[in-house]
GROMACS .gro file of N, CA and C in nm:
model
  483
    1MET      N    1  -2.407   0.338  -1.088
    1MET     CA    2  -2.319   0.304  -0.946
    1MET      C    3  -2.325   0.260  -0.802
    2THR      N    4  -2.291   0.083  -0.850
    2THR     CA    5  -2.387   0.034  -0.669
    2THR      C    6  -2.333   0.069  -0.570
    3ALA      N    7  -2.304   0.011  -0.455
    3ALA     CA    8  -2.251   0.059  -0.344
    3ALA      C    9  -2.124  -0.007  -0.324
    4ASP      N   10  -2.138  -0.156  -0.368
    4ASP     CA   11  -1.966  -0.243  -0.362
    4ASP      C   12  -1.876  -0.155  -0.499
    5ALA      N   13  -1.923  -0.089  -0.555
    5ALA     CA   14  -1.836  -0.034  -0.718
    5ALA      C   15  -1.757   0.089  -0.654
    6PRO      N   16  -1.572   0.066  -0.671
    6PRO     CA   17  -1.477   0.044  -0.628
    6PRO      C   18  -1.515   0.253  -0.729
    7LEU      N   19  -1.465   0.357  -0.656
    7LEU     CA   20  -1.469   0.466  -0.689
    7LEU      C   21  -1.335   0.533  -0.765
    8THR      N   22  -1.389   0.602  -0.850
    8THR     CA   23  -1.267   0.622  -0.928
    8THR      C   24  -1.248   0.809  -0.948
    9ARG      N   25  -1.123   0.840  -0.958
    9ARG     CA   26  -1.104   0.935  -1.043
    9ARG      C   27  -1.281   1.070  -1.029
   10GLU      N   28  -1.311   1.039  -1.145
   10GLU     CA   29  -1.453   1.027  -1.226
   10GLU      C   30  -1.532   1.090  -1.094
   11SER      N   31  -1.543   0.979  -0.956
   11SER     CA   32  -1.609   0.994  -0.885
   11SER      C   33  -1.640   1.149  -0.802
   12PHE      N   34  -1.519   1.212  -0.835
   12PHE     CA   35  -1.491   1.292  -0.684
   12PHE      C   36  -1.509   1.449  -0.777
   13ARG      N   37  -1.584   1.553  -0.737
   13ARG     CA   38  -1.577   1.623  -0.790
   13ARG      C   39  -1.444   1.723  -0.849
   14ARG      N   40  -1.389   1.729  -0.779
   14ARG     CA   41  -1.212   1.866  -0.839
   14ARG      C   42  -1.153   1.729  -0.745
   15LEU      N   43  -1.030   1.756  -0.850
   15LEU     CA   44  -0.921   1.706  -0.806
   15LEU      C   45  -0.824   1.686  -0.816
   16HIS      N   46  -0.695   1.768  -0.732
   16HIS     CA   47  -0.608   1.822  -0.770
   16HIS      C   48  -0.464   1.746  -0.746
   17PRO      N   49  -0.419   1.694  -0.818
   17PRO     CA   50  -0.281   1.609  -0.873
   17PRO      C   51  -0.153   1.672  -0.722
   18ILE      N   52  -0.083   1.615  -0.692
   18ILE     CA   53   0.022   1.653  -0.602
   18ILE      C   54   0.112   1.744  -0.716
   19ASN      N   55   0.122   1.886  -0.636
   19ASN     CA   56   0.271   1.999  -0.731
   19ASN      C   57   0.416   1.926  -0.689
   20THR      N   58   0.407   1.867  -0.567
   20THR     CA   59   0.503   1.917  -0.546
   20THR      C   60   0.586   1.749  -0.504
   21PRO      N   61   0.576   1.651  -0.531
   21PRO     CA   62   0.574   1.493  -0.455
   21PRO      C   63   0.795   1.514  -0.412
   22ARG      N   64   0.733   1.466  -0.292
   22ARG     CA   65   0.843   1.439  -0.172
   22ARG      C   66   0.857   1.284  -0.163
   23LEU      N   67   0.974   1.162  -0.204
   23LEU     CA   68   0.957   1.036  -0.160
   23LEU      C   69   0.934   1.041  -0.009
   24VAL      N   70   0.876   0.940   0.074
   24VAL     CA   71   0.841   0.911   0.135
   24VAL      C   72   0.942   0.824   0.233
   25PRO      N   73   1.031   0.844   0.320
   25PRO     CA   74   1.104   0.770   0.343
   25PRO      C   75   1.116   0.651   0.445
   26GLN      N   76   1.012   0.690   0.510
   26GLN     CA   77   0.977   0.570   0.633
   26GLN      C   78   0.813   0.569   0.584
   27LEU      N   79   0.824   0.408   0.546
   27LEU     CA   80   0.671   0.334   0.481
   27LEU      C   81   0.634   0.256   0.625
   28PRO      N   82   0.429   0.241   0.661
   28PRO     CA   83   0.383   0.154   0.708
   28PRO      C   84   0.519  -0.011   0.699
   29ASP      N   85   0.518  -0.066   0.835
   29ASP     CA   86   0.552  -0.191   0.821
   29ASP      C   87   0.431  -0.319   0.762
   30ARG      N   88   0.340  -0.273   0.797
   30ARG     CA   89   0.209  -0.346   0.761
   30ARG      C   90   0.175  -0.414   0.659
   31VAL      N   91   0.150  -0.581   0.669
   31VAL     CA   92   0.108  -0.648   0.524
   31VAL      C   93  -0.033  -0.601   0.537
   32TRP      N   94  -0.112  -0.579   0.403
   32TRP     CA   95  -0.271  -0.613   0.438
   32TRP      C   96  -0.352  -0.682   0.380
   33THR      N   97  -0.440  -0.778   0.414
   33THR     CA   98  -0.437  -0.878   0.339
   33THR      C   99  -0.476  -0.837   0.190
   34ASP      N  100  -0.546  -1.005   0.204
   34ASP     CA  101  -0.568  -0.943   0.019
   34ASP      C  102  -0.726  -0.886   0.026
   35GLU      N  103  -0.820  -0.938   0.148
   35GLU     CA  104  -0.916  -0.902   0.200
   35GLU      C  105  -0.904  -0.756   0.245
   36ASP      N  106  -0.850  -0.685   0.331
   36ASP     CA  107  -0.840  -0.571   0.287
   36ASP      C  108  -0.820  -0.489   0.127
   37TRP      N  109  -0.739  -0.538   0.100
   37TRP     CA  110  -0.723  -0.520  -0.031
   37TRP      C  111  -0.862  -0.499  -0.086
   38ASP      N  112  -0.919  -0.551  -0.098
   38ASP     CA  113  -1.022  -0.618  -0.221
   38ASP      C  114  -1.085  -0.408  -0.150
   39ARG      N  115  -1.102  -0.414  -0.036
   39ARG     CA  116  -1.219  -0.294   0.021
   39ARG      C  117  -1.114  -0.136   0.041
   40ILE      N  118  -0.967  -0.146   0.038
   40ILE     CA  119  -0.887  -0.041  -0.030
   40ILE      C  120  -0.928   0.010  -0.166
   41ARG      N  121  -0.929  -0.132  -0.238
   41ARG     CA  122  -0.972  -0.033  -0.381
   41ARG      C  123  -1.146  -0.049  -0.433
   42ARG      N  124  -1.181  -0.084  -0.259
   42ARG     CA  125  -1.333   0.048  -0.353
   42ARG      C  126  -1.305   0.212  -0.309
   43GLY      N  127  -1.206   0.191  -0.226
   43GLY     CA  128  -1.203   0.322  -0.214
   43GLY      C  129  -1.266   0.415  -0.088
   44TYR      N  130  -1.280   0.536  -0.020
   44TYR     CA  131  -1.347   0.564   0.023
   44TYR      C  132  -1.367   0.763   0.027
   45ARG      N  133  -1.500   0.785   0.038
   45ARG     CA  134  -1.558   0.904   0.010
   45ARG      C  135  -1.607   1.002   0.071
   46ALA      N  136  -1.551   1.037   0.188
   46ALA     CA  137  -1.645   1.162   0.315
   46ALA      C  138  -1.737   1.145   0.261
   47ARG      N  139  -1.792   1.139   0.388
   47ARG     CA  140  -1.982   1.195   0.405
   47ARG      C  141  -2.053   1.223   0.399
   48ASP      N  142  -1.944   1.363   0.507
   48ASP     CA  143  -2.030   1.472   0.561
   48ASP      C  144  -1.868   1.635   0.599
   49MET      N  145  -1.911   1.726   0.603
   49MET     CA  146  -1.791   1.829   0.640
   49MET      C  147  -1.698   1.763   0.702
   50ASP      N  148  -1.713   1.658   0.783
   50ASP     CA  149  -1.648   1.664   0.920
   50ASP      C  150  -1.535   1.584   0.876
   51GLU      N  151  -1.598   1.520   0.762
   51GLU     CA  152  -1.456   1.405   0.698
   51GLU      C  153  -1.404   1.452   0.609
   52LYS      N  154  -1.268   1.424   0.729
   52LYS     CA  155  -1.137   1.492   0.608
   52LYS      C  156  -1.088   1.438   0.489
   53TRP      N  157  -1.100   1.307   0.438
   53TRP     CA  158  -1.035   1.259   0.343
   53TRP      C  159  -1.092   1.176   0.221
   54ASN      N  160  -1.081   1.175   0.097
   54ASN     CA  161  -1.093   1.112   0.008
   54ASN      C  162  -1.014   1.020  -0.130
   55VAL      N  163  -1.070   0.857  -0.068
   55VAL     CA  164  -0.946   0.812  -0.110
   55VAL      C  165  -1.002   0.677  -0.227
   56PHE      N  166  -0.873   0.643  -0.330
   56PHE     CA  167  -0.922   0.616  -0.416
   56PHE      C  168  -0.801   0.534  -0.531
   57VAL      N  169  -0.770   0.423  -0.557
   57VAL     CA  170  -0.677   0.363  -0.623
   57VAL      C  171  -0.698   0.375  -0.784
   58GLU      N  172  -0.578   0.316  -0.848
   58GLU     CA  173  -0.555   0.332  -0.964
   58GLU      C  174  -0.488   0.248  -0.957
   59GLY      N  175  -0.509   0.095  -1.053
   59GLY     CA  176  -0.416  -0.002  -1.082
   59GLY      C  177  -0.316   0.015  -0.911
   60ASP      N  178  -0.201   0.022  -0.914
   60ASP     CA  179  -0.206  -0.038  -0.713
   60ASP      C  180  -0.158   0.111  -0.669
   61VAL      N  181  -0.157   0.217  -0.758
   61VAL     CA  182  -0.134   0.299  -0.632
   61VAL      C  183  -0.323   0.406  -0.551
   62LEU      N  184  -0.291   0.335  -0.488
   62LEU     CA  185  -0.402   0.443  -0.319
   62LEU      C  186  -0.358   0.623  -0.318
   63PHE      N  187  -0.459   0.671  -0.339
   63PHE     CA  188  -0.444   0.791  -0.350
   63PHE      C  189  -0.540   0.867  -0.276
   64MET      N  190  -0.461   0.948  -0.235
   64MET     CA  191  -0.537   1.018  -0.067
   64MET      C  192  -0.578   1.143  -0.092
   65HIS      N  193  -0.641   1.183  -0.072
   65HIS     CA  194  -0.724   1.382  -0.136
   65HIS      C  195  -0.786   1.427   0.001
   66ARG      N  196  -0.778   1.505   0.076
   66ARG     CA  197  -0.842   1.630   0.153
   66ARG      C  198  -0.971   1.655   0.063
   67SER      N  199  -1.062   1.543   0.194
   67SER     CA  200  -1.266   1.613   0.078
   67SER      C  201  -1.229   1.750   0.016
   68TRP      N  202  -1.215   1.844   0.176
   68TRP     CA  203  -1.249   1.991   0.061
   68TRP      C  204  -1.181   2.087   0.027
   69THR      N  205  -1.084   2.051  -0.017
   69THR     CA  206  -1.016   2.094  -0.101
   69THR      C  207  -0.968   2.059  -0.235
   70GLY      N  208  -0.992   1.910  -0.239
   70GLY     CA  209  -0.950   1.795  -0.290
   70GLY      C  210  -0.778   1.782  -0.366
   71ARG      N  211  -0.722   1.833  -0.283
   71ARG     CA  212  -0.571   1.830  -0.283
   71ARG      C  213  -0.533   1.716  -0.249
   72SER      N  214  -0.449   1.639  -0.333
   72SER     CA  215  -0.395   1.520  -0.289
   72SER      C  216  -0.248   1.559  -0.205
   73VAL      N  217  -0.182   1.482  -0.106
   73VAL     CA  218  -0.165   1.484   0.000
   73VAL      C  219  -0.058   1.374   0.031
   74TYR      N  220  -0.168   1.239   0.005
   74TYR     CA  221   0.007   1.117  -0.008
   74TYR      C  222  -0.059   1.019  -0.141
   75GLU      N  223   0.029   0.972  -0.195
   75GLU     CA  224   0.024   0.866  -0.360
   75GLU      C  225   0.093   0.760  -0.247
   76ALA      N  226   0.044   0.614  -0.277
   76ALA     CA  227   0.107   0.490  -0.201
   76ALA      C  228   0.128   0.415  -0.306
   77SER      N  229   0.194   0.364  -0.321
   77SER     CA  230   0.267   0.270  -0.450
   77SER      C  231   0.239   0.070  -0.339
   78PHE      N  232   0.111  -0.030  -0.429
   78PHE     CA  233   0.099  -0.123  -0.299
   78PHE      C  234   0.167  -0.249  -0.458
   79ALA      N  235   0.280  -0.333  -0.307
   79ALA     CA  236   0.300  -0.418  -0.405
   79ALA      C  237   0.242  -0.564  -0.344
   80PRO      N  238   0.244  -0.662  -0.412
   80PRO     CA  239   0.156  -0.817  -0.353
   80PRO      C  240   0.324  -0.854  -0.253
   81VAL      N  241   0.282  -0.941  -0.120
   81VAL     CA  242   0.371  -0.940  -0.078
   81VAL      C  243   0.391  -1.133  -0.127
   82THR      N  244   0.489  -1.190  -0.095
   82THR     CA  245   0.500  -1.327  -0.032
   82THR      C  246   0.439  -1.374   0.027
   83GLY      N  247   0.330  -1.487  -0.013
   83GLY     CA  248   0.236  -1.559   0.074
   83GLY      C  249   0.148  -1.515   0.097
   84GLY      N  250   0.099  -1.377  -0.011
   84GLY     CA  251  -0.040  -1.316  -0.006
   84GLY      C  252  -0.016  -1.147   0.107
   85GLY      N  253  -0.134  -1.048   0.051
   85GLY     CA  254  -0.113  -0.983   0.108
   85GLY      C  255  -0.061  -0.866   0.053
   86ARG      N  256  -0.031  -0.734   0.050
   86ARG     CA  257   0.026  -0.666   0.004
   86ARG      C  258   0.036  -0.488   0.127
   87LYS      N  259   0.168  -0.478   0.064
   87LYS     CA  260   0.278  -0.347   0.134
   87LYS      C  261   0.296  -0.218   0.098
   88ILE      N  262   0.310  -0.157   0.138
   88ILE     CA  263   0.326  -0.068   0.070
   88ILE      C  264   0.468  -0.059   0.008
   89ALA      N  265   0.467   0.018  -0.112
   89ALA     CA  266   0.660  -0.005  -0.156
   89ALA      C  267   0.718   0.153  -0.166
   90SER      N  268   0.636   0.211  -0.206
   90SER     CA  269   0.709   0.323  -0.189
   90SER      C  270   0.624   0.483  -0.186
   91ALA      N  271   0.673   0.556  -0.152
   91ALA     CA  272   0.503   0.672  -0.150
   91ALA      C  273   0.529   0.750  -0.174
   92VAL      N  274   0.468   0.884  -0.199
   92VAL     CA  275   0.489   1.022  -0.195
   92VAL      C  276   0.383   1.110  -0.128
   93VAL      N  277   0.490   1.265  -0.117
   93VAL     CA  278   0.404   1.301   0.005
   93VAL      C  279   0.366   1.458  -0.047
   94GLU      N  280   0.280   1.522  -0.075
   94GLU     CA  281   0.242   1.673  -0.110
   94GLU      C  282   0.414   1.777  -0.010
   95ALA      N  283   0.495   1.814  -0.108
   95ALA     CA  284   0.611   1.887  -0.113
   95ALA      C  285   0.559   2.095  -0.085
   96ASP      N  286   0.432   2.094  -0.104
   96ASP     CA  287   0.466   2.220  -0.129
   96ASP      C  288   0.366   2.248  -0.034
   97ARG      N  289   0.468   2.362   0.070
   97ARG     CA  290   0.379   2.409   0.209
   97ARG      C  291   0.280   2.467   0.252
   98GLU      N  292   0.209   2.520   0.118
   98GLU     CA  293   0.108   2.601   0.052
   98GLU      C  294  -0.027   2.508   0.078
   99ARG      N  295   0.016   2.392   0.037
   99ARG     CA  296  -0.075   2.305   0.016
   99ARG      C  297  -0.096   2.215   0.137
  100TYR      N  298  -0.006   2.210   0.168
  100TYR     CA  299   0.067   2.069   0.287
  100TYR      C  300   0.125   2.115   0.351
  101ARG      N  301   0.165   2.078   0.527
  101ARG     CA  302   0.253   2.132   0.614
  101ARG      C  303   0.326   1.968   0.688
  102SER      N  304   0.360   1.936   0.611
  102SER     CA  305   0.440   1.807   0.691
  102SER      C  306   0.481   1.799   0.802
  103ARG      N  307   0.443   1.719   0.912
  103ARG     CA  308   0.455   1.719   1.045
  103ARG      C  309   0.622   1.663   1.001
  104GLY      N  310   0.691   1.586   0.924
  104GLY     CA  311   0.799   1.479   0.954
  104GLY      C  312   0.711   1.366   0.875
  105ASP      N  313   0.858   1.323   0.850
  105ASP     CA  314   0.900   1.150   0.786
  105ASP      C  315   0.740   1.018   0.888
  106GLU      N  316   0.811   1.028   1.024
  106GLU     CA  317   0.734   0.961   1.110
  106GLU      C  318   0.578   0.968   1.106
  107TYR      N  319   0.637   1.139   1.120
  107TYR     CA  320   0.392   1.140   1.047
  107TYR      C  321   0.307   1.129   0.969
  108ASP      N  322   0.446   1.096   0.782
  108ASP     CA  323   0.369   1.054   0.770
  108ASP      C  324   0.315   0.946   0.725
  109CYS      N  325   0.440   0.842   0.793
  109CYS     CA  326   0.440   0.752   0.786
  109CYS      C  327   0.345   0.684   0.880
  110LEU      N  328   0.249   0.722   0.930
  110LEU     CA  329   0.212   0.676   1.070
  110LEU      C  330   0.075   0.745   1.020
  111MET      N  331  -0.008   0.875   0.901
  111MET     CA  332  -0.105   0.888   0.884
  111MET      C  333  -0.104   0.856   0.804
  112MET      N  334  -0.034   0.777   0.686
  112MET     CA  335  -0.047   0.692   0.534
  112MET      C  336  -0.200   0.621   0.614
  113GLU      N  337  -0.034   0.555   0.700
  113GLU     CA  338  -0.127   0.395   0.775
  113GLU      C  339  -0.252   0.474   0.832
  114LEU      N  340  -0.216   0.536   0.926
  114LEU     CA  341  -0.460   0.596   0.992
  114LEU      C  342  -0.521   0.630   0.873
  115VAL      N  343  -0.510   0.698   0.759
  115VAL     CA  344  -0.615   0.738   0.665
  115VAL      C  345  -0.650   0.546   0.600
  116ILE      N  346  -0.516   0.478   0.631
  116ILE     CA  347  -0.604   0.340   0.492
  116ILE      C  348  -0.642   0.238   0.676
  117SER      N  349  -0.624   0.291   0.749
  117SER     CA  350  -0.664   0.190   0.891
  117SER      C  351  -0.810   0.204   0.905
  118ALA      N  352  -0.803   0.321   0.964
  118ALA     CA  353  -0.945   0.448   1.043
  118ALA      C  354  -1.016   0.474   0.926
  119ILE      N  355  -1.005   0.545   0.806
  119ILE     CA  356  -1.083   0.539   0.783
  119ILE      C  357  -1.174   0.466   0.690
  120VAL      N  358  -1.067   0.374   0.559
  120VAL     CA  359  -1.132   0.347   0.476
  120VAL      C  360  -1.160   0.184   0.484
  121LEU      N  361  -1.083   0.140   0.663
  121LEU     CA  362  -1.114  -0.055   0.639
  121LEU      C  363  -1.220   0.042   0.788
  122GLY      N  364  -1.225   0.074   0.829
  122GLY     CA  365  -1.273   0.141   0.964
  122GLY      C  366  -1.223   0.038   1.146
  123GLU      N  367  -1.118   0.077   1.084
  123GLU     CA  368  -1.084   0.003   1.217
  123GLU      C  369  -1.054   0.116   1.327
  124PRO      N  370  -1.050   0.040   1.435
  124PRO     CA  371  -1.010   0.081   1.534
  124PRO      C  372  -0.908   0.202   1.550
  125ALA      N  373  -0.787   0.121   1.549
  125ALA     CA  374  -0.665   0.155   1.534
  125ALA      C  375  -0.609   0.249   1.633
  126ALA      N  376  -0.623   0.248   1.790
  126ALA     CA  377  -0.566   0.281   1.831
  126ALA      C  378  -0.508   0.305   1.860
  127GLU      N  379  -0.374   0.248   1.895
  127GLU     CA  380  -0.275   0.196   1.878
  127GLU      C  381  -0.194   0.333   1.762
  128LEU      N  382  -0.268   0.329   1.686
  128LEU     CA  383  -0.169   0.445   1.536
  128LEU      C  384  -0.287   0.575   1.600
  129ARG      N  385  -0.361   0.599   1.670
  129ARG     CA  386  -0.403   0.688   1.690
  129ARG      C  387  -0.383   0.790   1.775
  130ALA      N  388  -0.289   0.661   1.953
  130ALA     CA  389  -0.171   0.725   2.007
  130ALA      C  390  -0.043   0.786   1.937
  131GLY      N  391  -0.055   0.701   1.867
  131GLY     CA  392   0.078   0.782   1.786
  131GLY      C  393   0.028   0.848   1.717
  132LEU      N  394  -0.022   0.919   1.674
  132LEU     CA  395  -0.062   1.044   1.597
  132LEU      C  396  -0.085   1.153   1.734
  133VAL      N  397  -0.164   1.124   1.785
  133VAL     CA  398  -0.185   1.194   1.904
  133VAL      C  399  -0.040   1.243   1.972
  134GLU      N  400   0.066   1.167   1.993
  134GLU     CA  401   0.168   1.154   2.066
  134GLU      C  402   0.272   1.291   1.960
  135LEU      N  403   0.293   1.227   1.870
  135LEU     CA  404   0.312   1.302   1.763
  135LEU      C  405   0.306   1.413   1.688
  136THR      N  406   0.148   1.490   1.707
  136THR     CA  407   0.172   1.571   1.735
  136THR      C  408   0.175   1.690   1.867
  137ALA      N  409   0.140   1.658   1.916
  137ALA     CA  410   0.231   1.661   2.012
  137ALA      C  411   0.328   1.729   2.060
  138ARG      N  412   0.410   1.660   2.008
  138ARG     CA  413   0.565   1.624   2.025
  138ARG      C  414   0.546   1.775   1.900
  139ALA      N  415   0.499   1.771   1.814
  139ALA     CA  416   0.557   1.891   1.710
  139ALA      C  417   0.495   1.999   1.765
  140SER      N  418   0.335   2.069   1.829
  140SER     CA  419   0.367   2.169   1.857
  140SER      C  420   0.403   2.208   2.031
  141GLY      N  421   0.508   2.099   2.050
  141GLY     CA  422   0.559   2.212   2.151
  141GLY      C  423   0.445   2.191   2.346
  142GLU      N  424   0.352   2.105   2.244
  142GLU     CA  425   0.243   2.136   2.350
  142GLU      C  426   0.202   1.946   2.454
  143SER      N  427   0.210   1.946   2.552
  143SER     CA  428   0.204   1.766   2.649
  143SER      C  429   0.028   1.759   2.670
  144ASP      N  430  -0.026   1.857   2.703
  144ASP     CA  431  -0.193   1.825   2.736
  144ASP      C  432  -0.287   1.831   2.584
  145LEU      N  433  -0.210   1.835   2.500
  145LEU     CA  434  -0.393   1.817   2.343
  145LEU      C  435  -0.440   1.697   2.363
  146PRO      N  436  -0.607   1.747   2.353
  146PRO     CA  437  -0.740   1.686   2.388
  146PRO      C  438  -0.664   1.600   2.257
  147SER      N  439  -0.707   1.424   2.282
  147SER     CA  440  -0.705   1.366   2.154
  147SER      C  441  -0.827   1.405   2.091
  148GLY      N  442  -0.966   1.390   2.159
  148GLY     CA  443  -1.034   1.411   1.990
  148GLY      C  444  -1.025   1.481   1.891
  149VAL      N  445  -0.974   1.685   1.941
  149VAL     CA  446  -0.927   1.768   1.885
  149VAL      C  447  -0.818   1.705   1.801
  150VAL      N  448  -0.706   1.618   1.797
  150VAL     CA  449  -0.630   1.595   1.681
  150VAL      C  450  -0.642   1.545   1.603
  151GLU      N  451  -0.717   1.409   1.711
  151GLU     CA  452  -0.791   1.277   1.561
  151GLU      C  453  -0.930   1.366   1.452
  152HIS      N  454  -0.967   1.433   1.522
  152HIS     CA  455  -1.105   1.541   1.401
  152HIS      C  456  -0.992   1.668   1.315
  153SER      N  457  -0.901   1.692   1.367
  153SER     CA  458  -0.873   1.803   1.285
  153SER      C  459  -0.758   1.703   1.147
  154ALA      N  460  -0.688   1.606   1.184
  154ALA     CA  461  -0.573   1.468   1.097
  154ALA      C  462  -0.689   1.422   1.051
  155LEU      N  463  -0.819   1.382   1.111
  155LEU     CA  464  -0.903   1.264   1.004
  155LEU      C  465  -0.981   1.286   0.987
  156GLY      N  466  -1.074   1.385   1.061
  156GLY     CA  467  -1.199   1.358   1.083
  156GLY      C  468  -1.339   1.288   1.097
  157LEU      N  469  -1.267   1.234   1.176
  157LEU     CA  470  -1.339   1.046   1.264
  157LEU      C  471  -1.417   1.242   1.408
  158ARG      N  472  -1.468   1.128   1.437
  158ARG     CA  473  -1.618   1.259   1.512
  158ARG      C  474  -1.523   1.117   1.687
  159SER      N  475  -1.543   1.162   1.749
  159SER     CA  476  -1.491   1.060   1.902
  159SER      C  477  -1.593   0.974   1.944
  160GLY      N  478  -1.513   0.869   1.967
  160GLY     CA  479  -1.599   0.748   1.940
  160GLY      C  480  -1.616   0.643   1.821
  161PHE      N  481  -1.513   0.661   1.751
  161PHE     CA  482  -1.446   0.608   1.586
  161PHE      C  483  -1.391   0.521   1.668
   0.00000   0.00000   0.00000
């Protein structure tokens, strides 16, 4: 397999499908360009234990799995947009609380976009990162959560990315 060959389900040692799918009612507004979609379709494999996500596409569906457990957390169906590009038309999240503890619809919407933007596309995604820290702080009742710890816990990205 070449470096640019898309990752597939078979590219990963163990993957577990969503056990209890729940429709995500709030979806990102972002329209990803055709170039972004080409990169998204190639997927992403966690390179070390600090990275938390493995991502691949089948057809128009993007699968986002936790790298350590292989459990699917999000499945996002993309659709073409008039004028070019694609956006998420529908998505499901794992609703089994033993497998994934959602922090709500706003959090799931943000996390899907953040995994795609920061991890798969390698964008700085500063606004999305700040949103992650804010939503996490709100859910925990803590106002002084260190942003690097929050980001690493959810995304697996090291400080300075």
